[in-house]
Amino acid sequence: MAESRAARSIFLDAERCPEPHRLRGPVVQRRYLIGGEVRDWNGPMEEVLSPIWREDSVGPAPRPIGSYPRLTEKESLDALQSAVRACDRGRGQWPTSPVGERLAHLEQFTHRMIECREEVVRLLMWEIAKTLPDAQKEFDRTVQYIRDTIEAVKELDRASSRFSIQEGIIAQIRRAPMGVTLCMGPFNYPLNETFTTLIPALVMGNCVIMKPPKLGVLLHGPLLEAFRDSFPPGVINTVYGPGSTVIPPLIGSGAIDVLAFIGTSAVADTLRRQHPRPHRLRCVLGLEAKNPGVILPDADLELAVRESALGSLAFNGQRCTALKILFCHRSRFREFVDRFAASVDALAAGLPWEQGVTITPLPEPGKPERLRDLVEEAVARGARVANRNGGAVHGSLFMPAVLEGVVPGARLYEEEQFGPVVPIVAFDRIDEPIRYVEESSFGQQISIFGNNPEEIARLIDPLVNQVCRVNLNSQCQRGPDTFPFTGRKDSAEGTLSVSDALRVFSIRTLVAAKGNEGNKAILTDIVRGRRSSFLSTDFIF
């Protein structure tokens, strides 16, 4: 693939990074949190290489920006024992504390977290090359997610703060924690998506071990003291280092009750099999997706191009919700491809802090080469790169490639590319993209672009039985966070949204008694004397 001038010069600009976004020396993160204690690590460290490479006389080269602890099985098991002690088989301070008390701890953490915004945003740019506006949005959206969770917990608790009487049985039904939870987030949203499992797990009374993603680990360092100071000892613990070293001891112990993992189905299957009693392991999984977009003959092409380009290439297409393959009716195919390619060529490539930049370097080592292989394999099968500089590689930068004529059997047709490559396929009959969805291993979302209500209605009814969200004339996306977020087939297990997540990290539990006078007196005494956190009619405002 040819190199573009923009690709060749991009890393030279890194040396002129504006002062507010400049790293002030290597970020050496030696600390980790176990049992309410921020410990210092004096053992081997894992080097962090930024996707923002440096340019020298022989070309671009990876840029070291810091390091973090390579913990061992011992520290991993220390974190586990800390969480197990804090949980204490459901008798610990945290799982038995009143909901209002847990919310107070979470609010305290939120205030402390906000103080770290500037540093976390800067590290998001340097660790994974997320643009400045997107890094700021990820942080602010995470804070808002916490606030929305607090309100959702209050609403859930209000609905449970009464007794039910059915067939002479008095009962109070509430949600109770599951136990010890392991949270593992993804590199593309290392703060937000880690916290969309971590926060509901915590607030529902579980004790948590958090393993940050391999890419995007340093940005969690500034939050360690906030965690330590905001929650009782052992309620939140962190482990760093190679997943192959620190995770098997946790799962293999059988002491993990909930696995919250966002990544690939292959890794999720491996983790689940390591649990000695997998039927006792509740899994909350966000996995792969190959979300298609379908452009119908009567689609508004200007809208379809705009939404498809944003849906395909926001954060370089490194999102599970990205549009990863486009199907366009043959009657509009040529016009759509030409417009789409021109739209992609107009996207600015550069460094995260530069204004107007959309395309940034890729954080995964070797990813440009893997994407180039996908493109070359598709071209060998008859596809054509439809845009200027599509697939040009310079160091960690991969210029987005638009491919037309990708055929079944090509890897790009079936595999999730998770990067800035957009295959576009022509179809004659709507059955063709529908069959693609039906036969796909994935079932997260789909986007439909068109204006005929009758035809769209005919598509909706079968598609909602194949995917979990049908987007009309808009890109695939997760938000708003109050909407359900899940998938079928190999795309997900469990549903995440602000309210759904509270349910997935807890279980419905009740206290019941026959409605005789003696039991009524007991229940009245417990409630009026506020002797129980569970049996309570307190109303949280």
Coordinates of C-alpha atoms in Angstrom, one line a residue, residues 13-498:
D13 CA 3.9 16.9 14.9
A14 CA 4.0 14.9 18.2
E15 CA 7.0 16.9 19.3
R16 CA 5.0 20.0 19.2
C17 CA 2.3 18.8 21.5
P18 CA 0.6 21.7 23.3
E19 CA 1.6 22.1 26.9
P20 CA -1.8 21.2 28.5
H21 CA -1.7 17.8 26.8
R22 CA 2.0 17.1 27.1
L23 CA 3.2 14.2 29.2
R24 CA 5.5 15.4 32.0
G25 CA 8.0 12.6 31.8
P26 CA 7.4 8.8 31.9
V27 CA 4.3 7.7 33.8
V28 CA 5.7 5.1 36.1
Q29 CA 2.7 3.5 37.8
R30 CA 4.0 1.3 40.6
R31 CA 0.9 1.3 42.8
Y32 CA -2.0 -1.1 43.1
L33 CA -4.9 -1.3 45.5
I34 CA -5.6 -4.4 47.7
G35 CA -7.6 -4.5 50.9
G36 CA -7.9 -0.7 51.3
E37 CA -4.1 -0.2 51.0
V38 CA -2.4 1.4 48.0
R39 CA 0.7 -0.8 47.8
D40 CA 4.0 0.0 46.1
W41 CA 5.4 -2.6 43.7
N42 CA 9.2 -3.1 43.4
G43 CA 9.1 -6.0 41.0
P44 CA 9.2 -6.3 37.2
M45 CA 7.3 -3.6 35.2
E46 CA 5.4 -3.8 32.0
E47 CA 6.5 -1.1 29.5
V48 CA 3.7 1.0 27.9
L49 CA 4.2 2.0 24.3
S50 CA 2.1 4.8 22.9
P51 CA 0.4 4.6 19.5
I52 CA 1.7 8.1 19.0
W53 CA 5.1 7.0 17.7
R54 CA 8.2 9.1 17.4
E55 CA 9.9 9.9 14.1
D56 CA 13.6 9.5 13.8
S57 CA 16.2 9.3 11.0
V58 CA 15.2 5.7 10.1
G59 CA 11.5 6.2 10.3
P60 CA 8.7 5.9 12.9
A61 CA 9.4 3.9 16.1
P62 CA 7.2 3.1 19.1
R63 CA 7.4 5.7 21.9
P64 CA 7.7 4.4 25.5
I65 CA 5.6 6.6 27.9
G66 CA 5.5 4.7 31.1
S67 CA 5.1 1.4 32.9
Y68 CA 2.9 -0.5 35.3
P69 CA 3.4 -3.5 37.6
R70 CA 3.7 -7.1 36.3
L71 CA 2.0 -8.6 39.3
T72 CA 2.2 -12.3 40.0
E73 CA -0.2 -15.0 41.1
K74 CA 0.5 -14.1 44.7
E75 CA -0.8 -10.6 44.4
S76 CA -3.7 -11.8 42.4
L77 CA -4.7 -14.2 45.1
D78 CA -4.1 -11.5 47.7
A79 CA -6.7 -9.3 45.9
L80 CA -9.1 -12.3 45.8
Q81 CA -8.7 -13.0 49.5
S82 CA -9.3 -9.3 50.3
A83 CA -12.5 -9.3 48.3
V84 CA -13.6 -12.6 49.9
R85 CA -13.0 -11.2 53.4
A86 CA -14.9 -8.0 52.6
C87 CA -17.8 -10.1 51.3
D88 CA -17.6 -12.6 54.2
R89 CA -20.2 -14.9 52.6
G90 CA -22.7 -12.0 52.5
R91 CA -22.1 -11.0 56.1
G92 CA -19.6 -8.2 55.4
Q93 CA -20.0 -4.5 56.0
W94 CA -20.5 -3.7 52.4
P95 CA -23.1 -6.4 51.3
T96 CA -25.2 -5.8 54.4
S97 CA -25.0 -2.0 54.4
P98 CA -28.2 0.0 53.7
V99 CA -28.6 1.2 50.1
G100 CA -28.3 4.8 51.1
E101 CA -25.0 4.2 52.8
R102 CA -23.6 2.6 49.6
L103 CA -24.8 5.6 47.6
A104 CA -23.0 8.0 49.9
H105 CA -19.7 6.1 49.3
L106 CA -20.3 6.3 45.5
E107 CA -21.1 10.0 45.6
Q108 CA -17.9 10.6 47.5
F109 CA -15.9 8.7 44.9
T110 CA -17.6 10.7 42.1
H111 CA -16.4 14.0 43.6
R112 CA -12.9 12.6 43.9
M113 CA -12.9 11.2 40.4
I114 CA -13.9 14.6 38.9
E115 CA -10.7 16.1 40.3
C116 CA -8.7 13.7 38.1
R117 CA -10.4 14.6 34.8
E118 CA -7.5 16.5 33.2
E119 CA -4.9 13.7 33.9
V120 CA -7.2 10.9 32.8
V121 CA -8.1 12.7 29.6
R122 CA -4.5 13.3 28.8
L123 CA -3.6 9.6 29.3
L124 CA -6.6 8.5 27.1
M125 CA -5.0 10.5 24.3
W126 CA -1.4 9.1 24.8
E127 CA -2.3 5.5 25.7
I128 CA -4.9 4.7 23.0
A129 CA -4.9 7.8 20.7
K130 CA -8.4 8.8 21.5
T131 CA -9.1 12.3 20.2
L132 CA -9.4 15.1 22.8
P133 CA -13.1 15.6 22.3
D134 CA -13.8 11.9 22.5
A135 CA -11.5 11.5 25.6
Q136 CA -13.3 14.3 27.3
K137 CA -16.7 12.8 26.3
E138 CA -15.7 9.4 27.6
F139 CA -14.7 10.9 31.0
D140 CA -17.8 13.1 31.3
R141 CA -20.1 10.3 30.1
T142 CA -18.7 8.0 32.8
V143 CA -19.4 10.6 35.5
Q144 CA -22.9 11.0 34.2
Y145 CA -23.3 7.2 34.1
I146 CA -22.5 7.1 37.8
R147 CA -25.0 9.9 38.6
D148 CA -27.7 8.1 36.5
T149 CA -26.9 4.9 38.3
I150 CA -27.4 6.6 41.7
E151 CA -30.8 7.8 40.6
A152 CA -31.7 4.4 39.2
V153 CA -30.7 2.7 42.5
K154 CA -32.9 5.1 44.4
E155 CA -35.8 4.4 42.1
L156 CA -35.3 0.6 42.4
D157 CA -35.1 0.9 46.2
R158 CA -38.3 3.0 46.4
A159 CA -40.2 0.4 44.4
S160 CA -39.0 -2.3 46.9
S161 CA -39.6 -0.3 50.1
R162 CA -43.0 -1.8 50.8
F163 CA -44.5 -5.2 51.7
S164 CA -46.6 -7.3 49.5
I165 CA -49.4 -9.6 50.8
Q166 CA -50.5 -12.4 48.6
E167 CA -52.6 -15.5 49.6
G168 CA -52.0 -14.7 53.3
I169 CA -48.2 -14.4 52.9
I170 CA -46.5 -11.1 53.8
A171 CA -43.2 -10.6 51.9
Q172 CA -40.7 -7.9 51.1
I173 CA -38.9 -8.4 47.8
R174 CA -35.5 -6.7 47.2
R175 CA -32.3 -7.3 45.3
A176 CA -29.3 -8.8 47.0
P177 CA -25.6 -8.9 45.8
M178 CA -24.1 -11.9 44.1
G179 CA -20.8 -11.9 45.9
V180 CA -17.2 -11.5 44.5
T181 CA -17.1 -9.9 41.0
L182 CA -14.2 -9.8 38.5
C183 CA -14.5 -6.8 36.1
M184 CA -12.4 -6.7 33.0
G185 CA -12.9 -3.8 30.6
P186 CA -11.8 -3.2 26.9
F187 CA -9.1 -1.0 25.5
N188 CA -11.3 1.1 23.3
Y189 CA -13.3 2.5 26.2
P190 CA -11.0 1.6 29.0
L191 CA -12.7 4.0 31.5
N192 CA -16.3 4.1 30.4
E193 CA -17.0 0.4 29.7
T194 CA -14.9 -0.8 32.6
F195 CA -17.1 1.4 34.9
T196 CA -20.4 0.3 33.3
T197 CA -19.8 -3.0 35.0
L198 CA -17.7 -1.9 38.0
I199 CA -20.1 0.8 39.2
P200 CA -23.4 -1.3 39.2
A201 CA -21.5 -4.2 40.7
L202 CA -20.3 -2.1 43.6
V203 CA -23.5 -0.2 44.3
M204 CA -25.5 -3.5 44.5
G205 CA -23.2 -4.7 47.3
N206 CA -20.7 -6.9 45.5
C207 CA -17.0 -6.8 46.3
V208 CA -14.9 -6.2 43.2
I209 CA -11.6 -7.1 41.7
M210 CA -10.8 -4.9 38.7
K211 CA -8.3 -5.8 36.0
P212 CA -7.7 -2.8 33.7
P213 CA -7.3 -3.5 30.0
K214 CA -3.7 -4.1 28.7
L215 CA -4.0 -0.9 26.6
G216 CA -5.4 1.9 28.7
V217 CA -4.1 0.9 32.1
L218 CA -2.1 4.0 33.2
L219 CA -5.3 6.2 33.2
H220 CA -6.7 4.2 36.1
G221 CA -3.7 5.1 38.3
P222 CA -5.0 8.5 39.3
L223 CA -8.2 7.0 40.6
L224 CA -6.5 4.5 43.1
E225 CA -6.6 6.9 46.1
A226 CA -10.1 7.9 45.3
F227 CA -11.2 4.3 45.4
R228 CA -9.2 3.7 48.6
D229 CA -10.7 6.7 50.4
S230 CA -14.2 6.3 49.2
F231 CA -14.9 2.6 49.9
P232 CA -14.4 0.2 52.9
P233 CA -11.2 -2.0 52.7
G234 CA -11.5 -4.9 50.3
V235 CA -14.6 -3.6 48.5
I236 CA -12.5 -2.6 45.4
N237 CA -9.2 -4.2 44.5
T238 CA -7.0 -3.8 41.4
V239 CA -4.7 -6.3 39.7
Y240 CA -2.2 -5.5 36.9
G241 CA 0.0 -7.6 34.7
P242 CA -0.4 -10.3 32.1
G243 CA -3.9 -11.7 32.0
S244 CA -2.5 -15.2 31.5
T245 CA -0.7 -14.8 34.9
V246 CA -3.2 -13.0 37.1
I247 CA -6.6 -14.1 35.9
P248 CA -6.5 -18.0 35.9
P249 CA -5.8 -18.1 39.7
L250 CA -8.9 -16.0 40.3
I251 CA -11.3 -17.9 38.1
G252 CA -9.7 -21.3 39.0
S253 CA -10.3 -20.7 42.7
G254 CA -14.0 -21.0 42.3
A255 CA -14.5 -17.9 44.5
I256 CA -15.5 -15.6 41.7
D257 CA -19.3 -15.3 41.6
V258 CA -19.7 -12.9 38.7
L259 CA -17.4 -12.4 35.6
A260 CA -17.9 -9.1 33.8
F261 CA -15.8 -9.2 30.7
I262 CA -15.8 -7.1 27.5
G263 CA -13.6 -8.6 24.8
T264 CA -13.7 -11.6 22.4
S265 CA -15.9 -14.7 22.7
A266 CA -12.8 -17.0 22.5
V267 CA -11.3 -15.4 25.6
A268 CA -14.7 -15.4 27.4
D269 CA -15.1 -19.1 26.7
T270 CA -11.6 -19.8 28.0
L271 CA -12.3 -17.9 31.2
R272 CA -15.6 -19.6 31.8
R273 CA -14.1 -23.1 31.4
Q274 CA -11.5 -22.3 34.1
H275 CA -14.1 -22.0 36.8
P276 CA -14.5 -25.3 38.7
R277 CA -18.3 -24.8 39.0
P278 CA -19.2 -22.9 35.8
H279 CA -22.9 -23.2 36.6
R280 CA -22.3 -21.0 39.6
L281 CA -20.5 -18.3 37.6
R282 CA -22.8 -15.5 36.4
C283 CA -21.3 -14.0 33.2
V284 CA -21.9 -10.5 32.0
L285 CA -20.3 -10.4 28.6
G286 CA -19.9 -7.8 25.8
L287 CA -18.3 -9.6 22.8
E288 CA -17.7 -9.2 19.1
A289 CA -20.1 -7.7 16.6
K290 CA -20.3 -7.3 12.8
N291 CA -23.1 -4.8 12.6
P292 CA -24.3 -4.2 9.0
G293 CA -25.8 -1.1 7.4
V294 CA -28.4 -1.6 4.7
I295 CA -29.0 1.2 2.2
L296 CA -32.4 0.7 0.5
P297 CA -33.2 2.1 -3.0
D298 CA -35.2 5.1 -1.7
A299 CA -32.6 6.1 1.0
D300 CA -31.6 9.7 1.5
L301 CA -28.0 9.2 0.3
E302 CA -26.6 12.3 2.0
L303 CA -27.9 11.1 5.3
A304 CA -26.9 7.5 4.7
V305 CA -23.3 8.5 3.8
R306 CA -23.0 10.9 6.8
E307 CA -24.3 8.3 9.3
S308 CA -22.5 5.4 7.8
A309 CA -19.1 7.2 7.7
L310 CA -19.5 8.2 11.3
G311 CA -20.8 4.8 12.3
S312 CA -17.9 3.0 10.5
L313 CA -15.0 5.2 11.4
A314 CA -15.6 7.0 14.8
F315 CA -12.5 6.2 16.9
N316 CA -11.1 4.4 13.8
G317 CA -13.9 1.9 13.8
Q318 CA -12.6 0.4 17.0
R319 CA -16.0 0.0 18.6
C320 CA -18.2 -3.1 19.0
T321 CA -21.1 -0.9 17.8
A322 CA -19.4 0.3 14.7
L323 CA -20.9 -0.4 11.3
K324 CA -18.5 -3.1 9.9
I325 CA -20.1 -3.9 6.6
L326 CA -22.4 -2.0 4.3
F327 CA -25.0 -3.4 1.9
C328 CA -26.3 -1.0 -0.8
H329 CA -28.9 -1.7 -3.4
R330 CA -27.4 -2.0 -6.8
S331 CA -29.5 0.8 -8.2
R332 CA -27.7 3.3 -5.8
F333 CA -24.5 1.4 -5.4
R334 CA -22.2 3.5 -7.6
E335 CA -23.4 6.8 -6.3
F336 CA -23.2 5.7 -2.7
V337 CA -19.7 4.3 -3.0
D338 CA -18.4 7.4 -4.7
R339 CA -20.0 9.7 -2.1
F340 CA -18.9 7.5 0.8
A341 CA -15.3 7.3 -0.5
A342 CA -15.1 11.1 -0.9
S343 CA -16.5 11.5 2.6
V344 CA -13.8 9.2 4.0
D345 CA -11.1 11.0 2.1
A346 CA -12.2 14.2 3.7
L347 CA -11.6 12.9 7.2
A348 CA -8.6 14.5 8.8
A349 CA -5.8 12.2 10.1
G350 CA -3.6 13.4 12.8
L351 CA -2.8 13.4 16.5
P352 CA -5.5 13.3 19.2
W353 CA -5.2 16.9 20.4
E354 CA -5.3 18.4 16.9
Q355 CA -8.6 20.2 16.1
G356 CA -10.8 18.4 13.7
V357 CA -8.9 15.1 13.6
T358 CA -11.0 11.9 13.2
I359 CA -8.4 9.3 12.2
T360 CA -5.6 8.7 14.7
P361 CA -2.9 6.0 15.2
L362 CA -4.0 2.5 16.3
P363 CA -3.0 1.3 19.8
E364 CA -2.9 -2.4 19.2
P365 CA 0.6 -3.6 18.2
G366 CA 0.7 -5.1 14.7
K367 CA -2.9 -4.0 14.0
P368 CA -2.1 -2.0 10.8
E369 CA -0.4 -5.0 9.3
R370 CA -3.4 -7.3 10.2
L371 CA -5.7 -4.8 8.5
R372 CA -3.5 -4.6 5.5
D373 CA -3.7 -8.4 5.2
L374 CA -7.5 -8.3 5.3
V375 CA -7.5 -5.6 2.5
E376 CA -5.0 -7.5 0.3
E377 CA -6.9 -10.8 0.8
A378 CA -10.2 -9.1 -0.2
V379 CA -8.5 -7.5 -3.3
A380 CA -7.1 -10.8 -4.3
R381 CA -10.7 -12.1 -4.4
G382 CA -11.9 -9.3 -6.7
A383 CA -12.5 -6.3 -4.4
R384 CA -11.3 -2.8 -5.1
V385 CA -10.0 0.0 -2.8
A386 CA -12.4 2.8 -3.7
N387 CA -10.8 5.8 -2.0
R388 CA -7.5 7.6 -2.2
N389 CA -4.7 6.4 0.1
G390 CA -7.0 3.7 1.4
G391 CA -4.9 1.3 3.4
A392 CA -1.7 3.4 3.5
V393 CA 0.4 2.5 6.6
H394 CA 3.0 4.5 8.4
G395 CA 4.0 3.1 11.8
S396 CA 0.8 2.8 13.9
L397 CA -1.3 4.9 11.5
F398 CA -3.6 3.1 9.0
M399 CA -5.4 5.3 6.6
P400 CA -9.0 4.2 6.3
A401 CA -9.8 2.0 3.4
V402 CA -13.2 1.7 1.6
L403 CA -13.5 -1.6 -0.4
E404 CA -16.2 -2.2 -2.9
G405 CA -17.0 -5.7 -4.3
V406 CA -16.1 -7.7 -1.2
V407 CA -17.5 -11.2 -1.8
P408 CA -18.6 -14.0 0.5
G409 CA -15.7 -16.1 1.5
A410 CA -13.4 -13.1 2.0
R411 CA -12.3 -12.7 5.6
L412 CA -13.4 -9.1 5.5
Y413 CA -16.9 -10.2 4.6
E414 CA -17.3 -12.4 7.7
E415 CA -14.7 -11.4 10.4
E416 CA -14.9 -8.4 12.6
Q417 CA -12.1 -6.1 11.5
F418 CA -12.3 -3.7 14.5
G419 CA -10.5 -1.0 12.6
P420 CA -10.8 1.6 9.8
V421 CA -11.7 -0.7 6.9
V422 CA -15.2 -0.5 5.4
P423 CA -16.4 -3.2 3.0
I424 CA -19.4 -2.2 0.8
V425 CA -21.4 -5.0 -0.9
A426 CA -24.1 -4.5 -3.7
F427 CA -27.4 -6.4 -3.4
D428 CA -30.3 -6.9 -5.8
R429 CA -32.8 -8.5 -3.4
I430 CA -33.3 -7.5 0.2
D431 CA -33.1 -11.2 1.0
E432 CA -29.4 -11.0 0.6
P433 CA -28.5 -8.8 3.5
I434 CA -31.2 -10.4 5.6
R435 CA -29.6 -13.8 4.9
Y436 CA -26.3 -12.3 5.9
V437 CA -27.7 -11.3 9.3
E438 CA -29.4 -14.7 9.8
E439 CA -26.2 -16.7 9.1
S440 CA -23.9 -14.4 11.0
S441 CA -22.3 -15.5 14.2
F442 CA -23.1 -12.1 15.7
G443 CA -26.3 -10.4 16.6
Q444 CA -25.9 -7.0 18.1
Q445 CA -27.3 -4.3 15.9
I446 CA -28.2 -3.2 12.4
S447 CA -28.8 0.1 10.6
I448 CA -31.5 0.5 7.9
F449 CA -31.5 3.5 5.6
G450 CA -34.7 4.1 3.7
N451 CA -38.0 6.0 3.6
N452 CA -40.7 3.5 2.7
P453 CA -42.6 2.7 5.9
E454 CA -44.1 -0.5 4.5
E455 CA -40.7 -1.9 3.4
I456 CA -39.0 -0.9 6.7
A457 CA -41.8 -2.5 8.7
R458 CA -41.3 -5.8 6.8
L459 CA -37.7 -5.7 7.7
I460 CA -38.1 -4.8 11.4
D461 CA -40.2 -7.8 12.3
P462 CA -37.7 -10.5 11.3
L463 CA -34.6 -8.5 12.3
V464 CA -35.6 -7.9 15.9
N465 CA -35.4 -11.7 16.2
Q466 CA -31.8 -11.7 15.0
V467 CA -30.3 -8.5 16.6
C468 CA -31.0 -6.5 19.7
R469 CA -31.3 -3.1 18.2
V470 CA -32.6 -1.9 14.8
N471 CA -31.5 1.7 14.0
L472 CA -33.6 3.6 11.5
N473 CA -31.7 6.1 9.3
S474 CA -28.9 6.3 12.0
Q475 CA -25.7 4.7 12.9
C476 CA -25.4 1.8 15.4
Q477 CA -24.6 3.0 18.9
R478 CA -24.8 2.1 22.6
G479 CA -26.5 5.2 24.0
P480 CA -28.5 6.5 25.6
D481 CA -27.2 4.6 28.6
T482 CA -30.8 4.2 29.8
F483 CA -31.6 2.0 26.8
P484 CA -30.9 -1.8 26.9
F485 CA -27.5 -2.7 25.5
T486 CA -26.9 -6.4 24.7
G487 CA -26.6 -8.8 21.8
R488 CA -27.6 -12.3 20.5
K489 CA -25.5 -15.2 19.4
D490 CA -21.8 -14.6 20.0
S491 CA -22.2 -10.9 20.7
A492 CA -23.2 -10.7 24.3
E493 CA -24.5 -12.3 27.5
G494 CA -26.5 -10.3 29.9
T495 CA -28.0 -6.8 29.3
L496 CA -26.3 -3.6 30.3
S497 CA -28.0 -0.2 30.7
V498 CA -28.3 1.9 33.8

